[in-house]
Coordinates of C-alpha atoms in Angstrom, one line a residue:
M158 CA 99.4 72.8 -33.4
K159 CA 98.2 69.4 -34.3
V160 CA 95.4 69.9 -31.8
Q161 CA 94.5 73.7 -33.3
R162 CA 93.5 72.1 -36.8
I163 CA 91.9 69.6 -35.5
T164 CA 89.6 72.2 -33.9
I165 CA 89.7 74.5 -36.8
A166 CA 88.4 71.0 -38.8
I167 CA 85.8 70.1 -36.5
F168 CA 84.5 73.6 -36.5
V169 CA 84.3 73.5 -40.3
I170 CA 82.5 70.4 -40.6
L171 CA 80.0 71.6 -37.9
V172 CA 79.5 74.6 -40.0
I173 CA 79.2 72.7 -43.4
G174 CA 76.8 70.8 -41.6
I175 CA 74.8 72.8 -39.7
G176 CA 74.3 74.8 -43.5
I177 CA 73.4 71.2 -45.4
F178 CA 70.7 70.4 -42.5
A179 CA 69.4 73.9 -42.8
Q180 CA 69.2 73.2 -46.6
T181 CA 67.3 70.0 -46.1
L182 CA 65.3 71.0 -43.7
H183 CA 64.3 74.0 -46.4
Q184 CA 63.7 71.9 -49.0
Q185 CA 61.4 69.1 -46.8
E186 CA 59.0 71.9 -45.9
Q187 CA 59.2 73.1 -49.3
R188 CA 58.0 69.8 -50.3
S189 CA 55.6 69.0 -47.5
R190 CA 53.4 72.5 -48.2
T191 CA 53.7 71.5 -52.2
R192 CA 51.9 68.0 -51.3
D193 CA 49.5 69.8 -48.9
L194 CA 48.5 72.1 -51.0
Q195 CA 47.9 70.0 -53.9
N196 CA 45.8 67.1 -51.7
K197 CA 43.8 70.7 -50.9
G198 CA 43.1 71.4 -53.6
S199 CA 42.5 68.5 -55.5
Y200 CA 40.3 68.1 -52.4
L201 CA 38.3 71.7 -52.5
V202 CA 37.6 71.6 -56.0
S203 CA 36.2 68.0 -55.9
L204 CA 33.9 69.0 -53.5
V205 CA 32.7 71.8 -54.8
A206 CA 32.2 70.2 -58.2
L207 CA 29.8 67.9 -56.9
H208 CA 27.2 71.1 -56.3
P209 CA 24.7 71.0 -59.5
M210 CA 25.1 74.2 -61.1
E211 CA 21.9 75.9 -59.5
N212 CA 23.3 76.0 -56.4
F213 CA 25.6 78.4 -57.9
L214 CA 22.5 80.3 -58.8
G215 CA 20.0 80.0 -56.2
S216 CA 19.5 79.9 -52.3
K217 CA 22.8 77.6 -51.9
R218 CA 25.2 80.3 -53.7
A219 CA 25.3 83.1 -50.5
Y220 CA 26.4 79.4 -48.1
I221 CA 29.3 78.8 -51.0
V222 CA 30.3 82.1 -51.4
K223 CA 30.6 82.3 -48.0
T224 CA 32.6 79.1 -47.1
L225 CA 35.0 79.7 -50.3
A226 CA 35.7 84.1 -49.1
E227 CA 37.2 81.9 -45.9
Y228 CA 39.1 80.3 -47.7
V229 CA 40.7 83.1 -49.7
T230 CA 41.2 85.0 -46.5
S231 CA 43.2 82.5 -44.7
D232 CA 44.1 79.7 -46.1
G233 CA 46.1 81.0 -49.7
L234 CA 43.2 80.7 -51.7
I235 CA 43.6 83.7 -54.2
Y236 CA 40.4 83.2 -56.3
A237 CA 38.0 80.6 -57.0
I238 CA 35.8 80.7 -59.9
V239 CA 32.7 78.9 -61.6
Q240 CA 31.9 78.8 -65.0
D241 CA 29.4 77.7 -67.0
Q242 CA 29.3 75.0 -70.1
N243 CA 30.2 78.3 -72.4
G244 CA 32.7 79.2 -70.2
S245 CA 30.6 82.5 -68.7
P246 CA 31.4 82.9 -64.8
L247 CA 28.7 82.1 -62.5
L248 CA 30.7 83.2 -59.2
S249 CA 33.7 84.5 -58.7
L250 CA 36.0 85.1 -55.6
A251 CA 39.4 87.1 -56.5
H252 CA 42.1 89.3 -55.0
R253 CA 41.6 92.7 -56.9
D254 CA 43.0 92.0 -60.6
V255 CA 43.8 88.1 -59.9
V256 CA 41.4 86.9 -62.1
A257 CA 42.7 89.3 -65.1
K258 CA 45.9 88.0 -64.5
I259 CA 45.5 84.6 -65.8
P260 CA 47.0 83.3 -68.8
T261 CA 44.5 82.8 -71.4
E262 CA 45.7 78.8 -72.4
V263 CA 45.8 78.2 -68.5
E264 CA 41.8 78.9 -68.6
Q265 CA 41.1 77.2 -71.8
R266 CA 42.6 73.8 -71.1
S267 CA 40.7 73.8 -67.5
L268 CA 38.0 74.7 -69.2
Y269 CA 37.9 71.6 -71.8
V270 CA 40.0 68.9 -69.9
N271 CA 37.0 66.6 -68.7
G272 CA 38.7 65.0 -65.6
L273 CA 40.5 66.9 -62.7
I274 CA 43.4 68.7 -63.8
H275 CA 46.4 70.4 -61.6
Q276 CA 48.3 73.0 -63.2
T277 CA 51.3 75.5 -62.4
Y278 CA 52.1 79.0 -64.1
K279 CA 53.2 82.3 -63.5
M280 CA 50.9 85.2 -63.2
V281 CA 51.3 87.7 -65.9
G282 CA 53.4 90.4 -65.2
T283 CA 54.7 89.0 -61.7
D284 CA 56.7 86.5 -60.3
H285 CA 53.8 84.4 -58.4
T286 CA 53.7 80.7 -59.3
I287 CA 50.0 79.7 -58.6
N288 CA 48.2 76.3 -58.7
E289 CA 45.1 76.1 -60.6
F290 CA 42.9 73.2 -60.3
A291 CA 40.0 72.2 -62.0
K292 CA 37.3 69.6 -62.3
P293 CA 33.9 69.8 -64.6
I294 CA 30.5 69.7 -63.1
F295 CA 28.3 67.1 -64.9
E296 CA 24.5 66.5 -64.5
G297 CA 22.6 63.6 -66.6
G298 CA 25.8 62.4 -67.8
Q299 CA 26.5 65.9 -69.6
R300 CA 29.3 68.2 -68.7
S301 CA 27.3 71.8 -67.2
G302 CA 30.0 73.7 -66.0
T303 CA 33.6 73.9 -64.2
V304 CA 34.9 74.4 -60.9
R305 CA 38.6 76.6 -61.3
M306 CA 40.6 77.5 -58.0
G307 CA 44.4 79.3 -57.6
F308 CA 46.7 78.9 -54.8
D309 CA 49.7 80.8 -53.5
L310 CA 51.8 78.9 -52.1
P311 CA 53.3 81.0 -49.2
P312 CA 57.5 81.6 -49.1
I313 CA 59.6 80.2 -47.0
S314 CA 61.8 82.1 -45.1
M315 CA 65.5 80.6 -45.1
F316 CA 66.1 82.2 -41.5
S317 CA 62.9 82.7 -39.7
L318 CA 63.0 82.9 -36.1
E319 CA 62.3 78.9 -35.7
R320 CA 64.7 77.7 -37.9
I321 CA 67.6 80.0 -36.3
K322 CA 66.6 78.8 -32.7
L323 CA 66.5 75.2 -34.1
M324 CA 70.1 75.4 -35.9
A325 CA 71.5 77.0 -32.9
I326 CA 70.2 74.2 -30.3
M327 CA 71.5 71.9 -33.5
A328 CA 74.7 73.8 -33.4
F329 CA 75.5 73.4 -29.7
F330 CA 74.6 70.1 -28.9
A331 CA 77.0 68.7 -32.0
F332 CA 79.7 70.8 -31.0
S333 CA 79.2 69.4 -27.7
M334 CA 79.0 66.3 -29.0
A335 CA 82.0 66.6 -31.3
V336 CA 84.4 67.7 -28.5
L337 CA 83.4 64.8 -26.1
V338 CA 83.9 62.0 -28.7
Y339 CA 87.2 63.6 -29.8
Y340 CA 88.3 63.5 -26.5
G341 CA 86.9 59.9 -25.8
V342 CA 88.3 58.5 -29.0
T343 CA 91.8 60.2 -28.0
L344 CA 91.5 58.6 -24.7
A345 CA 90.3 55.3 -26.1
L346 CA 92.6 55.1 -28.7
R347 CA 95.8 56.0 -26.1
P348 CA 96.9 51.9 -25.0
L349 CA 96.9 51.7 -28.7
H350 CA 99.2 54.6 -29.0
E351 CA 101.3 52.7 -26.6
V352 CA 101.1 49.5 -28.1
N353 CA 102.4 50.8 -31.4
Q354 CA 105.0 52.7 -29.8
N355 CA 106.3 49.5 -28.5
F356 CA 106.3 47.6 -31.4
R357 CA 108.0 50.0 -33.4
N358 CA 110.8 49.8 -30.3
I359 CA 110.8 46.6 -30.8
C360 CA 111.3 46.6 -34.4
I361 CA 113.6 49.3 -34.6
D362 CA 115.7 49.0 -31.6
S363 CA 114.9 45.3 -30.7
V364 CA 114.0 46.5 -27.1
P365 CA 112.5 43.6 -25.6
V366 CA 108.9 44.3 -23.8
S367 CA 107.9 42.7 -20.7
P368 CA 104.5 41.4 -20.5
G369 CA 103.5 43.5 -17.9
S370 CA 103.9 46.7 -20.1
F371 CA 100.9 45.3 -22.0
K372 CA 99.2 44.4 -18.8
N373 CA 99.4 48.0 -17.5
G374 CA 97.9 49.7 -20.8
G375 CA 95.0 47.4 -20.7
V376 CA 96.7 45.9 -24.7
G377 CA 95.8 42.3 -24.3
E378 CA 92.2 43.5 -23.5
I379 CA 92.0 46.2 -26.1
I380 CA 93.6 43.8 -28.7
K381 CA 90.8 40.9 -27.2
G382 CA 88.1 43.8 -27.8
L383 CA 89.5 44.3 -31.8
E384 CA 90.0 40.7 -32.7
Q385 CA 86.3 40.0 -31.4
S386 CA 85.2 42.9 -32.8
V387 CA 86.7 42.4 -36.6
F388 CA 85.1 38.6 -36.0
Q389 CA 81.4 40.2 -35.1
L390 CA 81.9 42.7 -38.2
K391 CA 82.6 39.4 -40.4
D392 CA 79.5 37.5 -38.7
R393 CA 77.5 40.9 -39.4
Y394 CA 78.8 41.1 -43.2
E395 CA 78.3 37.4 -43.7
K396 CA 74.6 37.8 -42.7
I397 CA 74.0 40.9 -44.7
Q398 CA 75.2 39.6 -47.6
A399 CA 73.0 36.4 -47.2
E400 CA 70.2 38.8 -46.6
N401 CA 70.8 40.4 -49.9
I402 CA 71.1 37.6 -51.8
D403 CA 67.6 36.5 -50.2
L404 CA 66.2 40.1 -51.4
T405 CA 67.4 40.0 -54.7
T406 CA 65.6 36.3 -55.0
K407 CA 62.6 37.6 -53.8
Y408 CA 63.1 40.6 -56.2
G409 CA 63.7 38.3 -58.5
V410 CA 60.6 36.4 -58.4
I411 CA 58.6 39.6 -57.9
S412 CA 59.4 40.9 -61.3
F413 CA 58.6 37.6 -62.8
E414 CA 55.2 37.1 -61.3
K415 CA 54.8 41.1 -62.4
H416 CA 55.7 40.1 -65.9
N417 CA 53.5 36.8 -65.8
V418 CA 50.7 39.3 -64.7
F419 CA 51.0 41.5 -67.6
N420 CA 51.3 38.3 -69.4
I421 CA 47.9 37.0 -68.5
L422 CA 46.3 40.5 -68.7
D423 CA 48.1 40.8 -72.4
S424 CA 46.4 37.3 -73.2
I425 CA 42.8 38.6 -72.0
N426 CA 39.8 38.7 -74.9
Y427 CA 39.1 41.9 -73.6
G428 CA 40.6 45.5 -72.9
I429 CA 42.5 46.6 -69.4
I430 CA 42.9 50.0 -68.3
V431 CA 44.7 50.7 -64.9
T432 CA 44.7 53.7 -63.4
D433 CA 46.3 55.8 -60.4
I434 CA 43.9 57.9 -57.9
Q435 CA 44.9 60.9 -60.4
D436 CA 43.5 58.5 -63.4
N437 CA 47.0 58.7 -65.1
I438 CA 47.2 55.3 -66.7
T439 CA 49.8 53.0 -65.0
H440 CA 48.8 49.8 -67.5
I441 CA 47.3 48.6 -70.7
N442 CA 46.8 45.5 -71.9
S443 CA 47.3 44.8 -75.7
Y444 CA 43.8 44.1 -76.8
M445 CA 43.2 47.1 -75.4
L446 CA 45.7 49.2 -77.1
N447 CA 44.8 47.2 -80.4
L448 CA 41.3 48.7 -80.0
L449 CA 42.4 52.6 -79.3
D450 CA 45.4 52.3 -82.5
K451 CA 47.9 53.6 -80.1
K452 CA 51.4 52.6 -78.7
R453 CA 52.0 51.8 -75.5
D454 CA 54.7 54.6 -74.8
E455 CA 51.4 57.0 -76.1
V456 CA 49.6 56.2 -73.4
I457 CA 51.4 55.0 -70.3
D458 CA 51.3 58.1 -67.3
H459 CA 48.9 60.1 -69.6
P460 CA 45.7 61.1 -68.4
L461 CA 42.7 58.9 -69.1
G462 CA 40.3 60.7 -70.6
D463 CA 43.0 62.4 -72.6
V464 CA 43.7 59.1 -74.3
L465 CA 40.0 57.4 -74.3
G466 CA 38.4 60.8 -76.1
H467 CA 35.1 59.5 -75.1
D468 CA 32.6 61.9 -73.7
Q469 CA 30.5 58.7 -72.6
I470 CA 32.6 57.0 -70.9
T471 CA 34.3 60.0 -69.4
A472 CA 30.9 61.0 -67.8
F473 CA 30.1 57.4 -66.3
L474 CA 33.4 57.0 -65.0
L475 CA 33.1 60.2 -63.1
Q476 CA 29.7 59.5 -62.4
Q477 CA 31.0 56.4 -60.6
E478 CA 33.3 58.0 -58.4
A479 CA 30.9 60.6 -57.0
L480 CA 28.6 57.4 -55.8
K481 CA 31.4 55.3 -55.7
Q482 CA 29.8 54.4 -51.9
S483 CA 26.2 54.2 -53.0
N484 CA 24.7 51.2 -55.0
G485 CA 24.9 52.9 -59.0
A486 CA 25.3 50.4 -61.7
S487 CA 28.9 49.6 -62.3
Y488 CA 28.8 49.5 -66.4
I489 CA 27.6 50.9 -69.4
E490 CA 27.3 49.6 -72.4
A491 CA 29.5 51.5 -75.4
T492 CA 30.5 51.9 -78.6
F493 CA 33.7 53.7 -80.4
P494 CA 32.7 55.6 -83.4
E495 CA 35.9 54.7 -85.2
L496 CA 35.5 51.4 -85.1
D497 CA 33.6 50.8 -88.5
S498 CA 32.4 47.6 -87.6
G499 CA 30.0 48.6 -84.9
E500 CA 31.0 46.6 -81.7
S501 CA 29.7 47.0 -79.0
F502 CA 31.4 47.0 -75.4
L503 CA 30.8 46.5 -71.4
V504 CA 32.6 48.8 -69.7
S505 CA 32.4 48.5 -66.2
L506 CA 35.1 49.9 -63.7
S507 CA 36.3 48.5 -60.2
Y508 CA 38.5 50.2 -57.7
L509 CA 42.0 48.7 -56.6
S510 CA 42.6 48.9 -52.5
G511 CA 45.9 48.7 -50.7
R512 CA 45.8 47.4 -47.3
K513 CA 46.5 50.2 -45.4
E514 CA 46.0 53.1 -48.2
G515 CA 42.5 52.7 -49.3
V516 CA 41.8 53.2 -52.7
I517 CA 45.0 53.4 -54.7
G518 CA 43.6 53.1 -58.3
K519 CA 40.8 51.8 -60.6
V520 CA 40.6 49.5 -63.2
I521 CA 38.9 49.7 -66.7
S522 CA 37.6 46.7 -68.7
F523 CA 36.0 46.8 -72.0
K524 CA 34.5 43.8 -73.0
N525 CA 32.9 42.9 -77.0
I526 CA 29.3 41.9 -76.3
T527 CA 29.0 42.1 -80.0
S528 CA 28.3 38.7 -80.7
E529 CA 26.1 38.1 -77.3
K530 CA 24.2 40.7 -78.4
S531 CA 23.8 39.1 -82.1
A532 CA 22.7 36.0 -80.8
E533 CA 20.2 37.3 -77.9
N534 CA 18.9 39.3 -81.5
A535 CA 19.1 36.0 -83.4
K536 CA 16.8 34.3 -80.4
H537 CA 14.1 36.9 -80.2
E538 CA 13.7 36.5 -84.3
F539 CA 13.7 32.9 -83.9
I540 CA 11.2 32.9 -81.4
T541 CA 9.5 35.3 -83.5
R542 CA 9.2 33.7 -86.9
I543 CA 8.7 30.2 -85.4
T544 CA 5.7 31.3 -83.6
H545 CA 4.7 32.9 -87.0
E546 CA 5.2 29.3 -89.0
L547 CA 3.8 27.4 -86.6
L548 CA 0.4 29.1 -86.0
T549 CA -0.1 30.1 -89.8
P550 CA -1.2 26.5 -90.6
L551 CA -2.2 25.7 -86.8
T552 CA -4.8 28.3 -87.5
T553 CA -5.9 27.2 -90.7
I554 CA -5.8 24.1 -89.3
N555 CA -8.3 25.4 -87.0
S556 CA -10.6 27.2 -88.6
Y557 CA -11.1 24.5 -91.4
N558 CA -11.8 21.7 -88.9
E559 CA -14.5 23.7 -86.5
M560 CA -16.1 24.7 -89.8
L561 CA -16.3 21.1 -91.2
M562 CA -17.8 20.1 -87.6
D563 CA -20.4 22.5 -87.6
D564 CA -21.4 21.2 -91.3
E565 CA -21.3 24.9 -92.4
I566 CA -19.8 23.4 -96.1
D567 CA -22.6 21.7 -97.6
N568 CA -20.1 21.5 -101.2
I569 CA -19.0 17.9 -101.7
E570 CA -16.3 19.7 -103.5
L571 CA -15.3 22.6 -101.1
Q572 CA -15.1 19.7 -98.7
K573 CA -12.2 17.9 -100.0
E574 CA -10.9 21.4 -100.8
F575 CA -10.8 21.9 -97.0
Y576 CA -10.2 18.4 -96.3
N577 CA -6.8 18.9 -98.6
T578 CA -5.8 22.0 -97.0
I579 CA -5.6 20.7 -93.5
N580 CA -3.9 17.7 -94.8
E581 CA -1.2 20.3 -96.8
E582 CA -0.5 22.6 -93.8
T583 CA -0.2 19.5 -91.4
S584 CA 2.6 18.5 -94.1
R585 CA 4.0 21.5 -93.7
L586 CA 3.9 21.5 -89.6
T587 CA 5.1 18.3 -89.7
S588 CA 8.3 18.8 -92.1
L589 CA 8.9 21.9 -90.1
V590 CA 8.9 20.0 -86.8
K591 CA 11.2 17.7 -88.4
N592 CA 13.9 20.4 -90.1
L593 CA 13.8 21.8 -86.3
L594 CA 14.7 18.8 -84.8
N595 CA 17.4 17.9 -87.2
I596 CA 18.9 21.2 -87.2
S597 CA 18.7 20.9 -83.4
K598 CA 20.0 17.8 -83.1
I599 CA 23.0 19.0 -85.8
E600 CA 23.8 22.3 -83.4
M601 CA 24.3 19.7 -80.2
G602 CA 26.2 17.1 -82.0
S603 CA 23.5 14.3 -81.3
L604 CA 22.2 13.7 -85.4
T605 CA 23.2 10.5 -86.0
L606 CA 24.2 9.3 -89.4
H607 CA 23.1 6.6 -91.1
K608 CA 25.5 6.1 -93.9
G609 CA 25.8 3.5 -96.5
L610 CA 26.5 3.1 -99.8
V611 CA 24.2 5.4 -101.6
K612 CA 23.6 5.1 -106.0
S613 CA 23.7 8.5 -107.1
D614 CA 21.5 7.9 -109.9
W615 CA 19.0 6.3 -107.3
L616 CA 19.5 9.9 -105.2
F617 CA 19.0 12.0 -108.6
D618 CA 15.7 10.0 -109.6
D619 CA 14.0 9.9 -106.4
S620 CA 14.8 14.0 -105.5
L621 CA 13.4 15.1 -109.4
T622 CA 10.5 12.7 -108.6
T623 CA 9.4 14.5 -105.1
V624 CA 9.4 18.1 -107.2
E625 CA 8.1 16.7 -110.3
G626 CA 4.4 17.2 -109.8
A627 CA 4.5 20.7 -108.4
A628 CA 7.0 21.4 -111.3
Q629 CA 4.2 20.3 -113.5
K630 CA 1.2 22.5 -112.1
K631 CA 3.3 25.9 -113.0
N632 CA 4.4 24.0 -116.5
I633 CA 8.2 24.3 -115.7
T634 CA 10.5 22.2 -117.7
I635 CA 13.2 20.2 -115.8
E636 CA 16.1 19.2 -117.8
R637 CA 18.1 16.1 -116.6
N638 CA 22.0 16.1 -117.4
L639 CA 23.4 12.7 -116.3
P640 CA 26.9 11.1 -116.8
D641 CA 27.8 7.6 -118.7
S642 CA 28.7 6.0 -115.5
F643 CA 27.1 6.7 -111.8
P644 CA 29.4 7.1 -109.1
S645 CA 28.5 5.7 -105.5
L646 CA 28.3 7.8 -102.4
F647 CA 28.7 6.6 -98.5
A648 CA 26.1 8.8 -96.8
D649 CA 23.0 8.8 -95.0
K650 CA 20.8 8.7 -98.2
E651 CA 17.6 9.7 -96.3
L652 CA 19.5 13.2 -95.1
L653 CA 21.2 13.1 -98.7
K654 CA 17.7 13.1 -100.3
V655 CA 16.2 16.1 -97.9
A656 CA 19.2 18.6 -98.8
I657 CA 18.3 17.9 -102.7
I658 CA 14.8 18.2 -103.0
N659 CA 15.1 21.1 -100.7
I660 CA 17.2 22.8 -103.7
L661 CA 14.8 21.4 -106.2
G662 CA 11.9 22.5 -104.0
N663 CA 13.0 26.1 -103.6
A664 CA 14.1 26.2 -107.7
V665 CA 10.5 25.0 -108.7
K666 CA 8.9 27.5 -106.1
Y667 CA 11.0 30.7 -107.0
T668 CA 10.5 30.0 -110.6
P669 CA 7.3 31.5 -112.6
E670 CA 5.3 29.7 -114.8
D671 CA 6.6 28.2 -118.1
G672 CA 9.9 28.7 -116.8
H673 CA 13.2 26.3 -116.8
I674 CA 15.4 24.4 -114.7
Q675 CA 18.5 22.3 -115.0
F676 CA 19.0 18.9 -112.7
M677 CA 22.5 18.3 -113.3
L678 CA 25.2 15.1 -111.9
T679 CA 28.7 15.3 -113.0
E680 CA 32.3 13.8 -111.5
Q681 CA 35.2 16.1 -110.6
D682 CA 38.2 14.6 -109.1
D683 CA 37.0 13.2 -106.2
F684 CA 33.7 14.4 -105.7
A685 CA 30.5 13.8 -107.4
I686 CA 28.8 17.2 -108.0
F687 CA 25.0 17.6 -107.9
E688 CA 23.7 21.3 -109.9
V689 CA 20.6 22.8 -110.2
T690 CA 20.2 26.1 -112.4
D691 CA 17.2 27.9 -112.8
D692 CA 15.7 30.8 -114.4
G693 CA 13.9 32.4 -111.7
Y694 CA 13.6 35.2 -109.4
G695 CA 17.5 35.2 -108.2
I696 CA 18.8 36.3 -105.2
S697 CA 20.1 40.3 -104.6
K698 CA 23.5 41.0 -103.8
E699 CA 22.2 41.8 -100.2
D700 CA 20.2 38.9 -99.3
L701 CA 23.1 36.0 -101.0
P702 CA 25.3 36.0 -98.1
H703 CA 22.6 35.1 -95.9
V704 CA 20.8 32.1 -97.6
F705 CA 22.1 29.5 -95.5
D706 CA 21.2 31.5 -92.3
K707 CA 18.3 30.0 -90.1
F708 CA 14.5 32.1 -90.5
Y709 CA 16.3 34.2 -93.0
R710 CA 14.0 34.9 -95.7
S711 CA 14.2 37.9 -99.1
T712 CA 11.8 40.8 -98.4
D713 CA 11.2 40.7 -102.1
P714 CA 7.6 40.5 -102.1
R715 CA 7.6 38.0 -105.3
V716 CA 9.4 35.3 -102.3
T717 CA 7.5 36.4 -99.2
E718 CA 3.9 35.4 -101.1
Q719 CA 5.2 32.0 -100.7
T720 CA 4.8 29.6 -98.2
G721 CA 8.2 29.1 -96.7
S722 CA 9.4 28.8 -93.0
G723 CA 13.2 29.7 -94.0
L724 CA 15.2 26.4 -92.9
G725 CA 15.4 24.7 -95.9
L726 CA 18.9 25.8 -97.3
A727 CA 20.4 26.1 -94.1
L728 CA 19.3 22.6 -93.3
T729 CA 21.0 21.5 -96.3
S730 CA 24.0 23.8 -95.6
E731 CA 24.3 21.2 -92.6
I732 CA 23.8 18.4 -94.0
V733 CA 26.6 18.8 -97.0
R734 CA 28.8 19.8 -94.3
L735 CA 28.2 16.9 -92.1
H736 CA 29.4 14.4 -94.9
G737 CA 32.6 16.3 -95.8
G738 CA 30.9 18.4 -98.8
E739 CA 30.5 22.1 -99.7
I740 CA 27.7 24.1 -101.3
E741 CA 28.2 26.9 -103.5
V742 CA 25.5 29.4 -104.6
N743 CA 25.7 32.0 -107.5
S744 CA 22.6 34.8 -108.5
K745 CA 21.5 37.6 -109.6
P746 CA 17.8 39.5 -109.2
D747 CA 15.8 38.1 -112.5
E748 CA 18.6 36.2 -113.7
G749 CA 18.2 32.9 -112.1
S750 CA 19.8 31.2 -109.4
H751 CA 22.6 28.3 -109.8
F752 CA 23.8 26.1 -106.1
K753 CA 26.3 23.1 -106.5
I754 CA 26.8 20.5 -103.8
R755 CA 29.8 18.5 -103.8
L756 CA 30.1 15.5 -101.7
P757 CA 33.2 13.5 -101.8
K758 CA 31.9 9.8 -103.8
E759 CA 33.4 6.3 -103.1
E760 CA 35.4 4.5 -104.9
Y761 CA 33.0 1.2 -105.8
Y762 CA 31.0 1.9 -108.5
L763 CA 27.3 0.5 -108.9
G764 CA 27.0 1.9 -112.2
K765 CA 22.8 2.7 -113.5
Q766 CA 19.9 -0.3 -111.8

């Protein structure tokens, strides 16, 4: 009876096992066919999308149609459609009325997505599940059409002839092995049953057992073998436990290193996007999230084209994918219209490679190059302006000098005027070169300040004396406002004199005749304050933020008609900054300007001398 129950149990287990095996085999084959279909669809649609649109209308059309027709008849491809940028079909291969059964939303998504897309849908009025693959055609960076292909996954029979044969063979071997194992185990356990029975007799009836009974049954050898097996299992368990600890440690190290890599990417001052081979985003750093104004869960595992929404960058990436074996440019400059600042970015593409798999992903970087472009523009502007500022006086000097050397000027007064002009232009060149040299030294940090105790009244009077002659020529009145006692300064008196003369000189230059200038020295807390106020042309709202920029000059005709290099206020600002001071300016067009220089004063007062 016991043997019958065991036999029935073995039979039931075999039937269940064969069923599970068949089901697993069916699922595995289904997954394998689906994976093959996806690879084939992606490859075929990408291959066709490399053709320009003219190939679907010209002499190569027949070749393309013939090739696709072979797939339609033999490889599960039920339709192949090529549409132009307006959605009109240029080429259509399909079984009967298949195209009419394609849902509209499937077609629309294929026509408007910028990258490779895979959709699964059921045809209208049928239970057929169709896999559609679509990819845009780009020419000259612009989308010119779309390739769409639909594949029907053939059904897999659960009880095909091959599968029935395989299951029959498996059942035969499984049943045979089960019978052999059953009888083998029965024979192997028989000595243990005898040992168990002998011990029971000892415990219950106290029947003595002779050592010979163990020897005859091989009990000693069996027990010894069992003990050895137990020790071997224990050793194996300890080894597995040690390996598990080692693997856990390695996993922790890998997780820590991965976290560190992500932290490093987040700390980089430019955008990083990592995608898989299907252009789905696998990682994005914080800089790029801020740039796109998106959250991480809105980006991860989403298609790159949908997240960026930037046609120029998408077209560049598609072009690079098609040309990745060539030597084409691997970067472009791009801007994001949604950014008000108009910043420029250098977008570059590189590929991730595995040890055996080849290309496994992409890395797209976005570097902000706005500062570099601004610096480059400033460099060109600097060269252009300094060339002009140097050539203008040199041309005048050269022309006047040639005329004087050739005795073309007989009038003594005119000769004196020419000599004065040459002298003025030479002084202008000297001043320009000195200003350039001082600004260069300041920017390089090599300007040495010769600081000493400076009397503010001396600085005030000396600066005023320098510009009084020019003011008198234009009949400009300069009002002096001085304190009762004069604060002393610890500064480089020559450089401070240059700074204040630049402010006063500009006031005289850009104030019309019969104008008025106020030059004032006051104290406030720990600062000596020099203020220059005029009723001249003033500075526009647009020009005001740039008055301290090198070579910047207003476009106001009243300003441009005056000679000037655009370096004076830039140098003044740097000199004041080097002395720990501040400079401010307030101005309105046609209402004059007000400049204020605040300099730290020295504790010791010298008084007026």
